[in-house]
Amino acid sequence: MKINSLILLLVAAVGSSSWAQATDLLDIYHSAQTSDPVFAAARAAQQAGQEKLPQGRALLMPSVNLVANSTFNDLTTQYKGAFPFPGGTNRYNSHGYGVTLVQPLFRQQNWVAYSESELQVAQADAQFKIAEQDLVLRAAEAYFDVLIAQDSVHLASAQKTAISEQLAQARRNFEVGSATITDTHEAQARHDLTSAQEIAAQNNLEIKRNALQQLINAQPQALRPLGGQFKLEAPQPADMEAWVNEAQLNSPQLAIAQAGAGLAAKEVDRNRGGHLPTVDLVANYSKNYANGSSFGVGSDSTNKSVGVQLNMPLFQGGATNSKWREAEANSERARQELENARRNVALKTRQAYLGVVSGIAQVKALQQALTSSESVLDASRLGQEVGVRTNLDVLNAQQQFYSTRRDLYQAEYNYLLSQLRLKAAVGSLGEADLARVNQSLN
């Protein structure tokens, strides 16, 4: 039986008891949606950002304030000269209340602030979109990290078993005098090295499982491995610039930078409005009661007023002009950051596209390399039997085979992640894309 088949049987034997009830990639993602604190914080941040719009709208709405008072008065009066009323001490209580309404009629700064709130909401939505895509990627990366760690443990165990057979054979050959002690030492050294690698692989598996546990806040169960449904698919459309153009339209990172540039431009208008007058409609209603006065006579009074109030800023020590210049400089900074964001989005999209394309080529090359490594191993074993290959040749061939197998596993997982990263680069990554990757699992 070929070595490749032996490995597949070993992996199947290790996981067959649990794969029937194994957790898949979508299960991990759904658990992360409800358990990951980073994503929960992003959701709360979006909810907070949504409140910017009603806060901006409130600047255009009327404001109504109620004031009330109750005062105890102790008044002593002494008149000088002829006066028909006697002096003395009067103690009495006065109280009242009033309502004031202010409706802005012209406040240019408030209108600009309201339009800014719309951009702030757009930024909050784009930030949450990034968090959603980041959760998809983190779930997939944590999932595949555990799978490759499991594969490494299984491969190390299979390699250790194969080397143990070589070690036993070398000892038998030495005992009958058909081989030197060097063959035994070489096999023992490889066996010890593989044992150390197996321990390291098991430790790494525990670390990756802990990372997955942190994401879903639960002990991860057996995970479904990559199966026979795995297919290599080129990006569609197979045009890198088409993906770049889509990213320029839909990238949430670019949307944040665009909203930032818009906010900076509106800040210029808002600070320029510091020179403009404000006009408000002001209405007052007040009621006051006093059961005494300096003449010992109580009184009730009611006041009603409606008017228009103009406030014209004339001079604020140069602060308004300084804030205006500051806003213009910040606007230029935001425009440059927007241009940088456009270039970064284009660069990351091209990198993600090439990652998928090169990933396909790498997987195919490693598949061919694995076939060749298996043939070399079989030939080395046969050559050892007929005396044209040494024990060291077989050990080297085994090392090459298992290293190639491990590299192929890693390349396959990287290819699947590259597909998701490409979708994230253009701002279209979602659960449907994760479901397509999930179909590649057993």
Short mmCIF file of C-alpha atoms in Angstrom, two decimals:
data_model
loop_
_atom_site.label_atom_id
_atom_site.label_comp_id
_atom_site.label_asym_id
_atom_site.label_seq_id
_atom_site.Cartn_x
_atom_site.Cartn_y
_atom_site.Cartn_z
CA MET A 1 0.00 0.00 0.00
CA LYS A 2 1.32 3.43 -0.89
CA ILE A 3 2.39 5.84 1.84
CA ASN A 4 -0.17 8.45 0.81
CA SER A 5 -2.97 5.96 1.32
CA LEU A 6 -1.55 5.01 4.71
CA ILE A 7 -1.67 8.65 5.81
CA LEU A 8 -5.26 9.08 4.68
CA LEU A 9 -6.26 5.93 6.57
CA LEU A 10 -4.47 7.17 9.69
CA VAL A 11 -6.18 10.55 9.58
CA ALA A 12 -9.55 8.91 8.97
CA ALA A 13 -9.03 6.53 11.88
CA VAL A 14 -8.16 9.37 14.24
CA GLY A 15 -11.20 11.49 13.41
CA SER A 16 -13.86 9.07 12.12
CA SER A 17 -15.48 8.68 15.53
CA SER A 18 -16.09 12.42 15.87
CA TRP A 19 -16.49 13.74 12.33
CA ALA A 20 -20.05 12.45 12.16
CA GLN A 21 -20.95 15.14 14.70
CA ALA A 22 -18.16 17.56 13.83
CA THR A 23 -18.43 21.33 13.80
CA ASP A 24 -18.07 23.07 10.45
CA LEU A 25 -16.92 26.54 9.48
CA LEU A 26 -20.40 28.07 9.51
CA ASP A 27 -21.02 26.75 13.02
CA ILE A 28 -17.85 28.48 14.22
CA TYR A 29 -18.83 31.71 12.47
CA HIS A 30 -22.33 31.74 13.97
CA SER A 31 -20.90 31.11 17.43
CA ALA A 32 -18.42 33.95 16.96
CA GLN A 33 -21.22 36.31 15.96
CA THR A 34 -22.80 35.96 19.39
CA SER A 35 -19.69 35.38 21.52
CA ASP A 36 -16.79 37.42 20.12
CA PRO A 37 -16.27 40.56 22.27
CA VAL A 38 -14.48 42.40 19.46
CA PHE A 39 -17.51 42.04 17.20
CA ALA A 40 -19.89 42.92 20.06
CA ALA A 41 -17.90 46.11 20.67
CA ALA A 42 -18.10 46.97 16.96
CA ARG A 43 -21.88 46.49 17.03
CA ALA A 44 -22.16 48.81 20.03
CA ALA A 45 -19.95 51.37 18.29
CA GLN A 46 -22.28 51.32 15.28
CA GLN A 47 -25.32 51.83 17.51
CA ALA A 48 -23.58 54.77 19.13
CA GLY A 49 -22.70 56.19 15.70
CA GLN A 50 -26.33 55.98 14.59
CA GLU A 51 -27.22 58.49 17.30
CA LYS A 52 -25.24 61.21 15.55
CA LEU A 53 -28.13 61.80 13.14
CA PRO A 54 -30.85 62.62 15.72
CA GLN A 55 -28.28 64.73 17.58
CA GLY A 56 -27.61 66.73 14.41
CA ARG A 57 -31.32 67.02 13.66
CA ALA A 58 -31.92 68.35 17.18
CA LEU A 59 -29.86 71.44 16.33
CA LEU A 60 -32.59 72.49 13.89
CA MET A 61 -35.50 71.78 16.21
CA PRO A 62 -36.97 74.12 18.84
CA SER A 63 -35.71 73.93 22.40
CA VAL A 64 -38.07 74.43 25.35
CA ASN A 65 -36.90 75.10 28.89
CA LEU A 66 -38.86 75.32 32.11
CA VAL A 67 -37.59 77.32 35.08
CA ALA A 68 -39.20 77.59 38.50
CA ASN A 69 -38.30 79.28 41.75
CA SER A 70 -39.46 79.64 45.32
CA THR A 71 -37.84 82.27 47.54
CA PHE A 72 -38.27 83.30 51.18
CA ASN A 73 -37.75 87.04 51.58
CA ASP A 74 -36.81 88.89 54.80
CA LEU A 75 -37.04 92.61 53.96
CA THR A 76 -36.35 95.46 56.39
CA THR A 77 -37.23 98.98 55.23
CA GLN A 78 -36.50 102.30 56.93
CA TYR A 79 -37.76 105.48 55.26
CA LYS A 80 -36.06 108.84 55.78
CA GLY A 81 -37.96 112.02 55.66
CA ALA A 82 -41.69 112.42 55.26
CA PHE A 83 -43.27 109.31 53.73
CA PRO A 84 -46.87 108.24 54.05
CA PHE A 85 -46.06 104.54 54.54
CA PRO A 86 -44.49 103.12 57.67
CA GLY A 87 -41.22 101.25 57.56
CA GLY A 88 -40.45 97.95 59.26
CA THR A 89 -39.70 94.32 58.55
CA ASN A 90 -41.66 92.20 56.09
CA ARG A 91 -41.23 88.47 55.72
CA TYR A 92 -42.92 86.82 52.78
CA ASN A 93 -42.57 84.09 50.16
CA SER A 94 -42.36 84.62 46.40
CA HIS A 95 -42.45 81.89 43.76
CA GLY A 96 -43.01 81.53 40.08
CA TYR A 97 -42.27 79.62 36.92
CA GLY A 98 -41.52 80.34 33.31
CA VAL A 99 -41.28 78.59 29.97
CA THR A 100 -38.95 79.70 27.18
CA LEU A 101 -39.04 78.44 23.58
CA VAL A 102 -36.23 79.11 21.11
CA GLN A 103 -36.64 78.11 17.47
CA PRO A 104 -33.54 78.65 15.30
CA LEU A 105 -34.45 80.52 12.13
CA PHE A 106 -30.99 81.00 10.68
CA ARG A 107 -27.96 79.23 12.10
CA GLN A 108 -25.66 78.26 9.28
CA GLN A 109 -23.37 76.31 11.59
CA ASN A 110 -26.25 74.12 12.78
CA TRP A 111 -27.24 73.20 9.23
CA VAL A 112 -23.66 72.19 8.46
CA ALA A 113 -23.48 70.17 11.69
CA TYR A 114 -26.65 68.33 10.65
CA SER A 115 -25.16 67.40 7.29
CA GLU A 116 -21.99 66.29 9.10
CA SER A 117 -24.04 63.91 11.22
CA GLU A 118 -25.14 62.07 8.08
CA LEU A 119 -21.50 61.49 7.15
CA GLN A 120 -20.71 60.36 10.69
CA VAL A 121 -23.46 57.74 10.44
CA ALA A 122 -22.02 56.59 7.11
CA GLN A 123 -18.62 56.20 8.76
CA ALA A 124 -20.14 54.16 11.61
CA ASP A 125 -21.88 51.87 9.12
CA ALA A 126 -18.67 51.37 7.13
CA GLN A 127 -16.73 50.61 10.31
CA PHE A 128 -19.27 47.94 11.22
CA LYS A 129 -19.05 46.51 7.70
CA ILE A 130 -15.30 46.14 8.22
CA ALA A 131 -15.96 44.42 11.56
CA GLU A 132 -18.37 41.99 9.89
CA GLN A 133 -15.83 41.09 7.23
CA ASP A 134 -13.07 40.86 9.80
CA LEU A 135 -15.14 38.40 11.82
CA VAL A 136 -15.56 36.18 8.75
CA LEU A 137 -11.81 36.21 8.15
CA ARG A 138 -10.91 35.66 11.81
CA ALA A 139 -13.33 32.74 12.06
CA ALA A 140 -11.91 31.14 8.91
CA GLU A 141 -8.29 31.74 9.96
CA ALA A 142 -8.86 30.31 13.45
CA TYR A 143 -10.67 27.30 11.95
CA PHE A 144 -7.96 26.53 9.38
CA ASP A 145 -5.22 27.15 11.94
CA VAL A 146 -6.65 24.31 14.01
CA LEU A 147 -6.94 22.09 10.93
CA ILE A 148 -3.34 22.59 9.83
CA ALA A 149 -2.21 22.05 13.44
CA GLN A 150 -4.17 18.79 13.51
CA ASP A 151 -2.69 17.77 10.18
CA SER A 152 0.80 18.48 11.51
CA VAL A 153 0.17 16.23 14.52
CA HIS A 154 -1.18 13.45 12.31
CA LEU A 155 1.70 13.74 9.86
CA ALA A 156 4.28 13.79 12.65
CA SER A 157 2.70 10.67 14.12
CA ALA A 158 2.64 8.92 10.73
CA GLN A 159 6.25 9.92 10.06
CA LYS A 160 7.28 8.67 13.49
CA THR A 161 5.60 5.34 12.77
CA ALA A 162 7.37 5.02 9.42
CA ILE A 163 10.75 5.89 10.96
CA SER A 164 10.12 3.39 13.74
CA GLU A 165 9.80 0.72 11.08
CA GLN A 166 13.07 1.89 9.53
CA LEU A 167 14.71 1.85 12.95
CA ALA A 168 13.52 -1.68 13.65
CA GLN A 169 14.71 -2.81 10.23
CA ALA A 170 18.12 -1.17 10.75
CA ARG A 171 18.52 -2.97 14.05
CA ARG A 172 17.62 -6.30 12.51
CA ASN A 173 20.05 -5.75 9.66
CA PHE A 174 22.80 -4.82 12.10
CA GLU A 175 22.15 -7.93 14.18
CA VAL A 176 22.50 -10.19 11.14
CA GLY A 177 25.54 -8.24 9.94
CA SER A 178 24.03 -6.89 6.71
CA ALA A 179 24.27 -3.25 7.82
CA THR A 180 26.50 -1.08 9.99
CA ILE A 181 25.62 0.55 13.28
CA THR A 182 25.53 3.89 11.40
CA ASP A 183 22.17 2.99 9.86
CA THR A 184 20.75 2.38 13.32
CA HIS A 185 22.13 5.66 14.63
CA GLU A 186 20.74 7.57 11.65
CA ALA A 187 17.29 6.05 12.10
CA GLN A 188 17.40 6.67 15.87
CA ALA A 189 18.36 10.31 15.32
CA ARG A 190 15.49 10.82 12.88
CA HIS A 191 13.14 9.05 15.29
CA ASP A 192 14.17 11.33 18.18
CA LEU A 193 13.86 14.42 15.98
CA THR A 194 10.39 13.39 14.82
CA SER A 195 9.35 12.77 18.43
CA ALA A 196 10.38 16.34 19.28
CA GLN A 197 8.48 17.63 16.23
CA GLU A 198 5.40 15.68 17.31
CA ILE A 199 5.53 17.26 20.77
CA ALA A 200 5.88 20.72 19.21
CA ALA A 201 2.97 19.98 16.86
CA GLN A 202 0.76 18.89 19.75
CA ASN A 203 1.64 22.04 21.68
CA ASN A 204 0.86 24.19 18.65
CA LEU A 205 -2.48 22.41 18.24
CA GLU A 206 -3.38 23.23 21.82
CA ILE A 207 -2.48 26.89 21.23
CA LYS A 208 -4.62 27.08 18.09
CA ARG A 209 -7.54 25.41 19.83
CA ASN A 210 -7.27 27.95 22.64
CA ALA A 211 -7.32 30.78 20.09
CA LEU A 212 -10.48 29.32 18.58
CA GLN A 213 -11.97 28.93 22.03
CA GLN A 214 -11.34 32.61 22.73
CA LEU A 215 -13.24 33.52 19.57
CA ILE A 216 -16.35 31.43 20.28
CA ASN A 217 -16.14 31.39 24.11
CA ALA A 218 -16.54 27.60 24.15
CA GLN A 219 -14.37 24.52 23.93
CA PRO A 220 -14.19 23.70 20.21
CA GLN A 221 -15.46 20.29 19.21
CA ALA A 222 -14.05 18.15 16.41
CA LEU A 223 -13.78 20.20 13.22
CA ARG A 224 -14.67 19.00 9.76
CA PRO A 225 -11.52 18.68 7.62
CA LEU A 226 -10.98 19.54 3.99
CA GLY A 227 -12.72 16.93 1.87
CA GLY A 228 -13.22 15.65 -1.62
CA GLN A 229 -15.38 18.66 -2.58
CA PHE A 230 -12.30 20.89 -2.58
CA LYS A 231 -11.97 22.60 -5.96
CA LEU A 232 -9.53 25.12 -7.36
CA GLU A 233 -11.46 27.99 -8.93
CA ALA A 234 -9.96 31.04 -10.56
CA PRO A 235 -11.39 34.46 -9.63
CA GLN A 236 -14.37 35.52 -11.69
CA PRO A 237 -14.00 37.75 -13.57
CA ALA A 238 -10.43 36.74 -14.36
CA ASP A 239 -9.41 40.40 -14.67
CA MET A 240 -7.46 41.99 -11.84
CA GLU A 241 -8.39 45.56 -12.81
CA ALA A 242 -12.09 44.68 -12.77
CA TRP A 243 -11.67 43.67 -9.12
CA VAL A 244 -9.78 46.90 -8.43
CA ASN A 245 -12.60 48.95 -9.97
CA GLU A 246 -15.16 47.15 -7.82
CA ALA A 247 -13.06 47.84 -4.74
CA GLN A 248 -12.97 51.54 -5.59
CA LEU A 249 -16.78 51.53 -5.55
CA ASN A 250 -17.57 49.28 -2.61
CA SER A 251 -14.59 49.14 -0.24
CA PRO A 252 -15.67 50.13 3.30
CA GLN A 253 -12.15 51.40 4.04
CA LEU A 254 -12.50 53.79 1.13
CA ALA A 255 -16.01 54.75 2.25
CA ILE A 256 -14.61 55.78 5.64
CA ALA A 257 -11.92 57.91 4.01
CA GLN A 258 -14.46 59.53 1.66
CA ALA A 259 -16.75 60.37 4.56
CA GLY A 260 -13.74 61.75 6.44
CA ALA A 261 -12.87 64.03 3.54
CA GLY A 262 -16.49 65.17 3.35
CA LEU A 263 -16.54 65.91 7.07
CA ALA A 264 -13.33 67.92 6.84
CA ALA A 265 -14.76 69.99 3.97
CA LYS A 266 -17.94 70.69 5.95
CA GLU A 267 -15.86 71.71 8.95
CA VAL A 268 -14.46 74.48 6.79
CA ASP A 269 -17.99 75.69 6.07
CA ARG A 270 -19.01 75.36 9.70
CA ASN A 271 -16.08 77.43 10.97
CA ARG A 272 -16.60 80.00 8.22
CA GLY A 273 -20.13 80.33 9.57
CA GLY A 274 -18.70 81.69 12.81
CA HIS A 275 -18.71 85.14 11.13
CA LEU A 276 -22.41 84.96 10.26
CA PRO A 277 -25.29 86.23 12.40
CA THR A 278 -27.83 83.91 14.00
CA VAL A 279 -31.57 84.58 14.09
CA ASP A 280 -33.91 82.85 16.54
CA LEU A 281 -37.57 83.00 17.33
CA VAL A 282 -37.89 83.44 21.09
CA ALA A 283 -41.12 83.05 23.10
CA ASN A 284 -41.49 83.41 26.88
CA TYR A 285 -44.26 82.80 29.35
CA SER A 286 -43.75 83.42 33.05
CA LYS A 287 -45.96 83.51 36.15
CA ASN A 288 -44.83 84.97 39.49
CA TYR A 289 -46.54 85.11 42.88
CA ALA A 290 -45.56 87.14 45.97
CA ASN A 291 -47.57 87.32 49.19
CA GLY A 292 -45.76 90.42 50.35
CA SER A 293 -43.55 93.34 49.33
CA SER A 294 -41.82 96.38 50.74
CA PHE A 295 -45.26 97.88 51.18
CA GLY A 296 -46.69 94.73 52.70
CA VAL A 297 -48.92 94.15 49.67
CA GLY A 298 -48.93 90.84 47.77
CA SER A 299 -48.93 90.63 44.00
CA ASP A 300 -49.36 88.16 41.12
CA SER A 301 -47.89 88.84 37.68
CA THR A 302 -48.00 87.13 34.29
CA ASN A 303 -45.65 87.91 31.42
CA LYS A 304 -45.96 86.75 27.80
CA SER A 305 -43.59 87.68 24.99
CA VAL A 306 -42.78 86.62 21.43
CA GLY A 307 -39.96 88.07 19.39
CA VAL A 308 -37.08 87.58 16.99
CA GLN A 309 -33.56 87.75 18.34
CA LEU A 310 -30.50 88.60 16.24
CA ASN A 311 -27.00 87.83 17.43
CA MET A 312 -24.17 89.25 15.32
CA PRO A 313 -20.58 88.23 16.24
CA LEU A 314 -18.25 91.18 15.76
CA PHE A 315 -14.91 90.21 17.25
CA GLN A 316 -13.71 87.10 19.14
CA GLY A 317 -10.02 87.87 19.41
CA GLY A 318 -9.18 86.21 16.07
CA ALA A 319 -10.37 82.74 17.20
CA THR A 320 -12.89 82.38 14.36
CA ASN A 321 -10.33 83.03 11.63
CA SER A 322 -7.83 80.70 13.33
CA LYS A 323 -10.38 77.86 13.48
CA TRP A 324 -11.22 78.49 9.82
CA ARG A 325 -7.55 78.15 8.80
CA GLU A 326 -7.22 75.05 10.97
CA ALA A 327 -10.24 73.47 9.27
CA GLU A 328 -8.82 74.19 5.81
CA ALA A 329 -5.53 72.50 6.75
CA ASN A 330 -7.41 69.50 8.12
CA SER A 331 -9.44 69.36 4.93
CA GLU A 332 -6.27 69.13 2.86
CA ARG A 333 -4.99 66.40 5.16
CA ALA A 334 -8.23 64.45 4.71
CA ARG A 335 -8.00 64.77 0.91
CA GLN A 336 -4.50 63.33 0.96
CA GLU A 337 -5.61 60.52 3.28
CA LEU A 338 -8.42 59.74 0.84
CA GLU A 339 -5.95 59.49 -2.02
CA ASN A 340 -3.75 57.24 0.09
CA ALA A 341 -6.76 55.07 0.92
CA ARG A 342 -7.58 54.71 -2.78
CA ARG A 343 -4.05 53.54 -3.51
CA ASN A 344 -3.99 51.16 -0.55
CA VAL A 345 -7.32 49.62 -1.55
CA ALA A 346 -6.06 49.10 -5.10
CA LEU A 347 -2.80 47.59 -3.82
CA LYS A 348 -4.52 45.21 -1.39
CA THR A 349 -7.01 44.15 -4.04
CA ARG A 350 -4.23 43.32 -6.48
CA GLN A 351 -2.36 41.43 -3.75
CA ALA A 352 -5.49 39.46 -2.86
CA TYR A 353 -6.16 38.65 -6.51
CA LEU A 354 -2.61 37.45 -7.04
CA GLY A 355 -2.88 35.47 -3.82
CA VAL A 356 -5.74 33.45 -5.27
CA VAL A 357 -4.06 32.98 -8.65
CA SER A 358 -0.68 32.03 -7.18
CA GLY A 359 -2.43 29.86 -4.59
CA ILE A 360 -3.97 27.78 -7.35
CA ALA A 361 -0.59 27.37 -9.03
CA GLN A 362 1.09 26.50 -5.74
CA VAL A 363 -1.49 23.85 -4.85
CA LYS A 364 -1.17 22.23 -8.27
CA ALA A 365 2.62 22.28 -8.04
CA LEU A 366 2.59 20.73 -4.58
CA GLN A 367 0.11 18.08 -5.69
CA GLN A 368 2.54 17.09 -8.41
CA ALA A 369 5.46 17.33 -5.97
CA LEU A 370 3.63 15.02 -3.55
CA THR A 371 3.15 12.43 -6.28
CA SER A 372 6.83 12.69 -7.18
CA SER A 373 7.90 12.48 -3.51
CA GLU A 374 5.80 9.36 -3.06
CA SER A 375 7.43 7.81 -6.11
CA VAL A 376 10.87 8.68 -4.78
CA LEU A 377 10.01 7.12 -1.43
CA ASP A 378 8.71 3.94 -3.03
CA ALA A 379 11.80 3.75 -5.26
CA SER A 380 14.11 4.36 -2.28
CA ARG A 381 12.48 1.55 -0.31
CA LEU A 382 12.77 -0.79 -3.27
CA GLY A 383 16.36 0.31 -3.85
CA GLN A 384 17.20 -0.40 -0.22
CA GLU A 385 15.81 -3.90 -0.58
CA VAL A 386 18.03 -4.63 -3.61
CA GLY A 387 21.04 -2.86 -2.11
CA VAL A 388 21.32 0.22 -4.33
CA ARG A 389 19.92 2.67 -1.74
CA THR A 390 20.93 3.19 1.87
CA ASN A 391 18.85 3.60 4.97
CA LEU A 392 19.71 7.31 4.93
CA ASP A 393 18.24 7.62 1.42
CA VAL A 394 14.96 6.18 2.65
CA LEU A 395 14.90 8.47 5.67
CA ASN A 396 15.53 11.52 3.46
CA ALA A 397 12.80 10.43 1.07
CA GLN A 398 10.39 10.05 3.98
CA GLN A 399 11.27 13.51 5.27
CA GLN A 400 10.69 15.03 1.84
CA PHE A 401 7.37 13.26 1.44
CA TYR A 402 5.93 14.35 4.78
CA SER A 403 7.22 17.92 4.36
CA THR A 404 5.58 18.12 0.95
CA ARG A 405 2.33 16.75 2.36
CA ARG A 406 2.38 19.38 5.11
CA ASP A 407 3.14 22.16 2.62
CA LEU A 408 0.24 21.01 0.45
CA TYR A 409 -2.16 21.16 3.39
CA GLN A 410 -0.99 24.68 4.19
CA ALA A 411 -1.26 25.79 0.56
CA GLU A 412 -4.83 24.49 0.32
CA TYR A 413 -5.91 26.38 3.42
CA ASN A 414 -4.12 29.53 2.26
CA TYR A 415 -5.90 29.31 -1.09
CA LEU A 416 -9.31 29.18 0.61
CA LEU A 417 -8.38 32.13 2.82
CA SER A 418 -7.13 34.06 -0.22
CA GLN A 419 -10.56 33.72 -1.80
CA LEU A 420 -12.15 35.28 1.28
CA ARG A 421 -9.51 38.03 1.45
CA LEU A 422 -10.19 38.96 -2.17
CA LYS A 423 -13.90 39.36 -1.43
CA ALA A 424 -13.04 41.42 1.66
CA ALA A 425 -10.75 43.68 -0.39
CA VAL A 426 -13.65 44.67 -2.66
CA GLY A 427 -16.09 44.98 0.25
CA SER A 428 -18.37 42.09 -0.71
CA LEU A 429 -17.35 39.41 1.80
CA GLY A 430 -20.29 37.86 3.60
CA GLU A 431 -21.72 34.67 5.01
CA ALA A 432 -22.55 33.37 1.52
CA ASP A 433 -18.85 33.37 0.63
CA LEU A 434 -18.07 31.51 3.84
CA ALA A 435 -20.79 28.98 2.96
CA ARG A 436 -19.10 28.27 -0.38
CA VAL A 437 -15.79 27.62 1.38
CA ASN A 438 -17.65 25.47 3.89
CA GLN A 439 -18.75 23.20 1.04
CA SER A 440 -15.11 22.14 0.63
CA LEU A 441 -15.23 20.44 4.05
CA ASN A 442 -16.19 16.84 4.71
#
